[in-house]
PDB file of C-alpha atoms in Angstrom:
ATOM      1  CA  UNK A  12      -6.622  97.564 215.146  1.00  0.00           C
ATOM      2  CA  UNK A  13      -4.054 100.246 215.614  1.00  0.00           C
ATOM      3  CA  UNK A  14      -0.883 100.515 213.159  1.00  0.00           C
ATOM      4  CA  UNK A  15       1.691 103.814 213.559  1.00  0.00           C
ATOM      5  CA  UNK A  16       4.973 104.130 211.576  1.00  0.00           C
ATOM      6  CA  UNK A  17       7.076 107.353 212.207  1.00  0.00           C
ATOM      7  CA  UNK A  18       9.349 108.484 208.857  1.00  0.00           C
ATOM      8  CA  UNK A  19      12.407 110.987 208.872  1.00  0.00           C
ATOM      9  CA  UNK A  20      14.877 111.974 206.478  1.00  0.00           C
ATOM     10  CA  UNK A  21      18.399 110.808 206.314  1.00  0.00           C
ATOM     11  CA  UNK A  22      21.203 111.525 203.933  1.00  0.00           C
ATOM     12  CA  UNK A  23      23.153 108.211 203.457  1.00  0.00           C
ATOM     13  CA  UNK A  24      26.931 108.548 202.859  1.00  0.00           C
ATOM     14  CA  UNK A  25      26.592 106.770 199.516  1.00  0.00           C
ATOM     15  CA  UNK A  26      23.745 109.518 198.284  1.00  0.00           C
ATOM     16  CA  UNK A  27      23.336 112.964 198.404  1.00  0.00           C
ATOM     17  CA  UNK A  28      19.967 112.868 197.979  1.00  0.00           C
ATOM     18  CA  UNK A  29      17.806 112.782 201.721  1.00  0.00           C
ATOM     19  CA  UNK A  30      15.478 109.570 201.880  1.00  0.00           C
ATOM     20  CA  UNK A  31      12.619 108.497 203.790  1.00  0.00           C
ATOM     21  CA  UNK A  32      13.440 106.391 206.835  1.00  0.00           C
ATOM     22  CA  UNK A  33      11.430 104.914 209.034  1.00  0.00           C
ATOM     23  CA  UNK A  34      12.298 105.095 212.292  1.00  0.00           C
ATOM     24  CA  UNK A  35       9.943 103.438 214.402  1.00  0.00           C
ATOM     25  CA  UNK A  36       6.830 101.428 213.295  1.00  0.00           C
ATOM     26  CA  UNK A  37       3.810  99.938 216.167  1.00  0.00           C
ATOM     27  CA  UNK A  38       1.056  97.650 215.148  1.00  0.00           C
ATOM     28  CA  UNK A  39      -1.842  96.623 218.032  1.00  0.00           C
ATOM     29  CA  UNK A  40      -4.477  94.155 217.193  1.00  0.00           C
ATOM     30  CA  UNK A  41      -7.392  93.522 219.477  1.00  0.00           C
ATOM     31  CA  UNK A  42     -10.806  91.433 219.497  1.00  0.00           C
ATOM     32  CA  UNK A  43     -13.059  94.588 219.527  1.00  0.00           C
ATOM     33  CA  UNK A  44     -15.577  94.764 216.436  1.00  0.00           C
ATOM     34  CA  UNK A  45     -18.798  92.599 216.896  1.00  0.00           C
ATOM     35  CA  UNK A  46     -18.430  89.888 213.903  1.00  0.00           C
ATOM     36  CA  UNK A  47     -21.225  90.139 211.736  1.00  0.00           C
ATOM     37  CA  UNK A  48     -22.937  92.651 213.397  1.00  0.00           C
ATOM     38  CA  UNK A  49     -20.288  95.826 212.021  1.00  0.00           C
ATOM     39  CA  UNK A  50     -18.695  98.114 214.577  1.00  0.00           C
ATOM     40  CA  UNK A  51     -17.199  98.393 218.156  1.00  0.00           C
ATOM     41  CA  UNK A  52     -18.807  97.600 221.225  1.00  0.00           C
ATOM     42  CA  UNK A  53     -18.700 100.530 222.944  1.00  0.00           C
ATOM     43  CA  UNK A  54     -20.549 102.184 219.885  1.00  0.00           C
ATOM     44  CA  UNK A  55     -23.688  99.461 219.962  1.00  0.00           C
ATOM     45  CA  UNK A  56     -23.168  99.965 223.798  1.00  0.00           C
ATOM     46  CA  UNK A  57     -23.885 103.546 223.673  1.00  0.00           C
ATOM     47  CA  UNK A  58     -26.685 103.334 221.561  1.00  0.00           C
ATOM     48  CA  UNK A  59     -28.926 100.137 222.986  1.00  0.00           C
ATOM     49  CA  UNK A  60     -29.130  98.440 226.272  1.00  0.00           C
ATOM     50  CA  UNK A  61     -25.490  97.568 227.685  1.00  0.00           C
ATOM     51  CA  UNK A  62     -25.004  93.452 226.480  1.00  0.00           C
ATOM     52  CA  UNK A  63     -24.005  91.339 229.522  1.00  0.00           C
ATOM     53  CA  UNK A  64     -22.463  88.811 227.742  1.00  0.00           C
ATOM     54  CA  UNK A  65     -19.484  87.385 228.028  1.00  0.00           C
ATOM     55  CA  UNK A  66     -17.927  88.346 224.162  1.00  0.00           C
ATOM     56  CA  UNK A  67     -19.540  91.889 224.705  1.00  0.00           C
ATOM     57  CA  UNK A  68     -17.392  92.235 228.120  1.00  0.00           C
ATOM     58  CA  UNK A  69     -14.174  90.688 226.058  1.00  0.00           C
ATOM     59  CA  UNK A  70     -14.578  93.188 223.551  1.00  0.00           C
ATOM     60  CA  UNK A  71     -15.068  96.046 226.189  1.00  0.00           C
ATOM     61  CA  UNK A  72     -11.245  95.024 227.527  1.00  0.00           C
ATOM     62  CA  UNK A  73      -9.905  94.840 224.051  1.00  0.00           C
ATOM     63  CA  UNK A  74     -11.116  98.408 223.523  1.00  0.00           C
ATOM     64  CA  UNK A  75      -9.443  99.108 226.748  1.00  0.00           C
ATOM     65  CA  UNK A  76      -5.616  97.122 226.004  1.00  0.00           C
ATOM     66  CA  UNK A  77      -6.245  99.082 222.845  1.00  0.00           C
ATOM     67  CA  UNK A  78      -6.124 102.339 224.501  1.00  0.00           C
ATOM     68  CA  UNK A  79      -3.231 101.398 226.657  1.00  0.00           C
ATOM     69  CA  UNK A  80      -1.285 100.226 223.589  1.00  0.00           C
ATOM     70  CA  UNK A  81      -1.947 103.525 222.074  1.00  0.00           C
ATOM     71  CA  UNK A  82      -0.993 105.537 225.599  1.00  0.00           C
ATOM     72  CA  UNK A  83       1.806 103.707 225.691  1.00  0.00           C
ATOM     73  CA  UNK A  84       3.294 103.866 222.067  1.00  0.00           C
ATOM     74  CA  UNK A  85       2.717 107.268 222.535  1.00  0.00           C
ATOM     75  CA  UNK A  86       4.887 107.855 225.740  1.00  0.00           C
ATOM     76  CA  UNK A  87       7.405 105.421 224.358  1.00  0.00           C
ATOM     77  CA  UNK A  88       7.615 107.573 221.102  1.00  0.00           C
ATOM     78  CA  UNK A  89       7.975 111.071 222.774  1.00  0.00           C
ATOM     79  CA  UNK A  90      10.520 110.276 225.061  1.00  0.00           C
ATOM     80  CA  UNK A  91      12.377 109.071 222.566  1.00  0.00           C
ATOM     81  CA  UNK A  92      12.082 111.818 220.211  1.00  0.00           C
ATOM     82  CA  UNK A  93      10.778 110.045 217.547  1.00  0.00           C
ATOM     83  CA  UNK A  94       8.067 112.488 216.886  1.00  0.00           C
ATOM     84  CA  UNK A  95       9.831 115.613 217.259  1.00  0.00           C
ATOM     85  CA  UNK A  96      12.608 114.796 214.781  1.00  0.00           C
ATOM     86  CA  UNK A  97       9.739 112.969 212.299  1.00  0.00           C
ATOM     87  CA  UNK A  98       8.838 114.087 208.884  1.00  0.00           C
ATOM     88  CA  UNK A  99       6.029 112.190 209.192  1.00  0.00           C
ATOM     89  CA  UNK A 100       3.666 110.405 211.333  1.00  0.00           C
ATOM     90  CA  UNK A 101       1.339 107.667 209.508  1.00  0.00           C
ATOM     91  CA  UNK A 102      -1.357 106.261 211.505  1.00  0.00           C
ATOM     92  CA  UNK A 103      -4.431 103.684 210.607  1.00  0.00           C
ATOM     93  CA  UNK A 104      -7.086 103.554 214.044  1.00  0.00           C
ATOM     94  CA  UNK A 105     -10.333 103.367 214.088  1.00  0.00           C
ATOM     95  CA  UNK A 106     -12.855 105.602 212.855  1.00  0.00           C
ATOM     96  CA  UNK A 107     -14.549 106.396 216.405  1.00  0.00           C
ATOM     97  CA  UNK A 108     -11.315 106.648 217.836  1.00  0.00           C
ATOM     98  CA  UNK A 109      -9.532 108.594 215.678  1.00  0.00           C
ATOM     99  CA  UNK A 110      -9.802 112.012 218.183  1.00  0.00           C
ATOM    100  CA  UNK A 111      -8.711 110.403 221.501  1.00  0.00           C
ATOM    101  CA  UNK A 112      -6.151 108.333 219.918  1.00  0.00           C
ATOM    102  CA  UNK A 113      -4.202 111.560 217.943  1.00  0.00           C
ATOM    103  CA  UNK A 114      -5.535 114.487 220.043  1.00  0.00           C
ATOM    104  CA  UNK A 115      -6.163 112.960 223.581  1.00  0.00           C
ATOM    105  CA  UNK A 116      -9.873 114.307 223.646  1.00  0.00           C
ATOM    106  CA  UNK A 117      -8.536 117.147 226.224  1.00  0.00           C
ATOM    107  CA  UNK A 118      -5.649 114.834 228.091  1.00  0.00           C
ATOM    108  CA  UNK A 119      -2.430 116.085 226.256  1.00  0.00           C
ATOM    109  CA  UNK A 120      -0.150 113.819 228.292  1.00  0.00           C
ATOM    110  CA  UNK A 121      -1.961 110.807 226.080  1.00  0.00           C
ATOM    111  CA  UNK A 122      -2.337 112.901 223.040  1.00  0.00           C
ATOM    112  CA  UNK A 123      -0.101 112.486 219.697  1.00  0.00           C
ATOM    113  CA  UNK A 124      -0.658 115.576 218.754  1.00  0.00           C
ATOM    114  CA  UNK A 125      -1.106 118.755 221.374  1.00  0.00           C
ATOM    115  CA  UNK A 126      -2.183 122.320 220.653  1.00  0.00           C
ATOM    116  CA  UNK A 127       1.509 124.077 220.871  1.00  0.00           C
ATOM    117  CA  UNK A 128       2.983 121.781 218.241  1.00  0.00           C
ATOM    118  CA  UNK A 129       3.560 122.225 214.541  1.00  0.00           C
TER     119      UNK A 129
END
């Protein structure tokens, strides 16, 4: 599960008084947690023998659509400027992912955040 909303301010003509807008919002489900068992694939993967079956390799593509989602949210977001005119950038991911979904794990093109931004 990946959810991303992107908030500015705006001053409406009625008010004064700047408000929180959002702007754009993206939310990506995918069959990746092994029910009953707790956590991704690619963790219990990483840490036993590689499962050959055929949920295990269903959960190992949702991992991967879920990584393209992100990629592409991403791309979609910066080119349209949403993050550089944001006041705010909310994000729910998961735990493991958390670094290569916001800071690219050393890609920059696929990160959210990059090292010359503030």
């Amino acid at each position: 599960r990946f959810v991303a909303a992107v908030y500015t301010l705006k001053t409406t003509t009625h008010s004064k008084v700047p408000q929180l807008t959002m702007i754009a919002h993206k939310t990506s489900t995918r069959y990746t947690i092994r029910k009953g068992q707790g956590g991704s694939q690619s963790n219990f993967d990483s840490s036993k023998n590689k499962a050959n079956s055929i949920g295990a390799q269903l959960r190992r593509e949702g991992e991967k659509q879920l990584r393209e989602d992100v990629v592409a949210t991403w791309k979609l977001w910066r080119e349209s400027n949403y993050i550089q005119c944001a006041m705010g950038v909310y994000v729910s991911c998961p735990k493991g992912m958390r670094r290569e979904y916001l800071f690219g794990d050393g890609n920059d093109s696929v990160a959210l955040v990059t090292k010359g931004d503030e």
